[in-house]
């Protein structure tokens, strides 16, 4: 499965558009990660625990989007966009959404 943020796949011709596909992941951030992140926030530096959570959520959202494209018979997804949002009363949930257009390329 070719997945790209560009509107086309270089060297390939889009022969059919299958539709817009999405992949969504909502992850809860746990208490231990919050404590580790608060130390990073206080002392400065990067929060490796949050970065890992973000990377995993993004990768899972892309995989989910690709799986949905495959069910439509597509072999590529073009125009991919990734969105991030925090949810919940205490902003303890992270939502990552991947979207793009499922296509068949030759």
Short mmCIF file of C-alpha atoms in Angstrom, two decimals:
data_model
loop_
_atom_site.label_atom_id
_atom_site.label_comp_id
_atom_site.label_asym_id
_atom_site.label_seq_id
_atom_site.Cartn_x
_atom_site.Cartn_y
_atom_site.Cartn_z
CA UNK A 1 0.00 0.00 0.00
CA UNK A 2 1.48 3.32 -1.11
CA UNK A 3 0.57 6.08 1.33
CA UNK A 4 1.53 9.69 0.57
CA UNK A 5 0.67 13.24 1.53
CA UNK A 6 0.93 14.30 -2.11
CA UNK A 7 -2.12 14.30 -4.42
CA UNK A 8 -0.54 11.69 -6.71
CA UNK A 9 2.02 8.91 -6.75
CA UNK A 10 5.08 9.86 -8.78
CA UNK A 11 5.46 7.69 -11.86
CA UNK A 12 2.00 6.15 -11.43
CA UNK A 13 -1.34 7.06 -12.92
CA UNK A 14 -4.47 7.09 -10.79
CA UNK A 15 -7.02 5.00 -12.65
CA UNK A 16 -9.83 4.96 -10.09
CA UNK A 17 -10.88 6.90 -7.01
CA UNK A 18 -12.45 4.70 -4.34
CA UNK A 19 -13.37 7.36 -1.78
CA UNK A 20 -12.17 9.10 1.35
CA UNK A 21 -10.87 6.84 4.11
CA UNK A 22 -10.14 7.51 7.77
CA UNK A 23 -8.25 5.90 10.60
CA UNK A 24 -8.94 7.02 14.14
CA UNK A 25 -7.16 6.19 17.37
CA UNK A 26 -8.06 7.46 20.83
CA UNK A 27 -5.46 6.76 23.50
CA UNK A 28 -5.66 7.36 27.21
CA UNK A 29 -2.61 8.86 28.85
CA UNK A 30 -1.97 7.09 32.12
CA UNK A 31 -0.98 8.40 35.52
CA UNK A 32 2.68 7.28 35.29
CA UNK A 33 3.18 9.09 31.97
CA UNK A 34 1.60 12.22 33.44
CA UNK A 35 4.07 12.21 36.33
CA UNK A 36 7.06 11.65 34.03
CA UNK A 37 5.85 14.44 31.72
CA UNK A 38 5.39 16.81 34.65
CA UNK A 39 9.05 16.37 35.58
CA UNK A 40 10.08 17.14 31.99
CA UNK A 41 7.83 20.18 32.05
CA UNK A 42 9.29 21.40 35.36
CA UNK A 43 12.97 20.75 34.59
CA UNK A 44 12.79 21.26 30.84
CA UNK A 45 13.46 18.81 28.06
CA UNK A 46 11.43 16.38 26.06
CA UNK A 47 8.80 13.98 27.35
CA UNK A 48 9.84 10.66 25.87
CA UNK A 49 6.79 8.85 27.27
CA UNK A 50 4.37 11.24 25.53
CA UNK A 51 6.42 11.16 22.32
CA UNK A 52 6.22 7.35 22.22
CA UNK A 53 2.46 7.49 22.82
CA UNK A 54 2.05 10.03 20.02
CA UNK A 55 4.15 8.03 17.57
CA UNK A 56 2.28 4.81 18.31
CA UNK A 57 -1.12 6.51 17.97
CA UNK A 58 -0.12 8.06 14.63
CA UNK A 59 1.21 4.77 13.25
CA UNK A 60 -1.96 2.93 14.33
CA UNK A 61 -4.21 5.58 12.75
CA UNK A 62 -2.32 5.27 9.45
CA UNK A 63 -2.55 1.46 9.56
CA UNK A 64 -6.29 1.66 10.23
CA UNK A 65 -6.74 4.06 7.29
CA UNK A 66 -4.74 1.76 4.99
CA UNK A 67 -6.81 -1.25 6.11
CA UNK A 68 -10.02 0.59 5.24
CA UNK A 69 -8.57 1.53 1.83
CA UNK A 70 -7.75 -2.13 1.18
CA UNK A 71 -11.35 -3.13 1.92
CA UNK A 72 -12.40 -0.75 -0.87
CA UNK A 73 -9.97 -2.45 -3.27
CA UNK A 74 -7.46 0.42 -3.32
CA UNK A 75 -3.71 -0.02 -3.60
CA UNK A 76 -2.75 3.53 -2.55
CA UNK A 77 -3.91 6.42 -0.39
CA UNK A 78 -3.11 9.96 -1.57
CA UNK A 79 -3.52 13.37 0.05
CA UNK A 80 -2.99 11.96 3.54
CA UNK A 81 -3.53 14.36 6.44
CA UNK A 82 -2.91 13.68 10.14
CA UNK A 83 -4.81 15.56 12.85
CA UNK A 84 -4.23 15.55 16.61
CA UNK A 85 -6.69 16.48 19.35
CA UNK A 86 -6.84 16.19 23.12
CA UNK A 87 -10.12 15.05 24.63
CA UNK A 88 -11.72 14.47 28.00
CA UNK A 89 -12.50 16.57 31.03
CA UNK A 90 -8.85 16.66 32.08
CA UNK A 91 -7.39 16.42 28.55
CA UNK A 92 -6.31 12.87 29.39
CA UNK A 93 -7.15 11.40 25.99
CA UNK A 94 -5.27 11.81 22.72
CA UNK A 95 -7.10 11.43 19.42
CA UNK A 96 -5.17 10.99 16.20
CA UNK A 97 -7.02 10.92 12.88
CA UNK A 98 -5.49 9.99 9.53
CA UNK A 99 -7.47 10.72 6.37
CA UNK A 100 -6.83 10.46 2.68
CA UNK A 101 -8.27 9.39 -0.67
CA UNK A 102 -8.19 5.69 -1.49
CA UNK A 103 -7.21 5.13 -5.11
CA UNK A 104 -6.07 2.48 -7.54
CA UNK A 105 -2.82 3.28 -9.32
CA UNK A 106 -1.24 1.36 -12.18
#
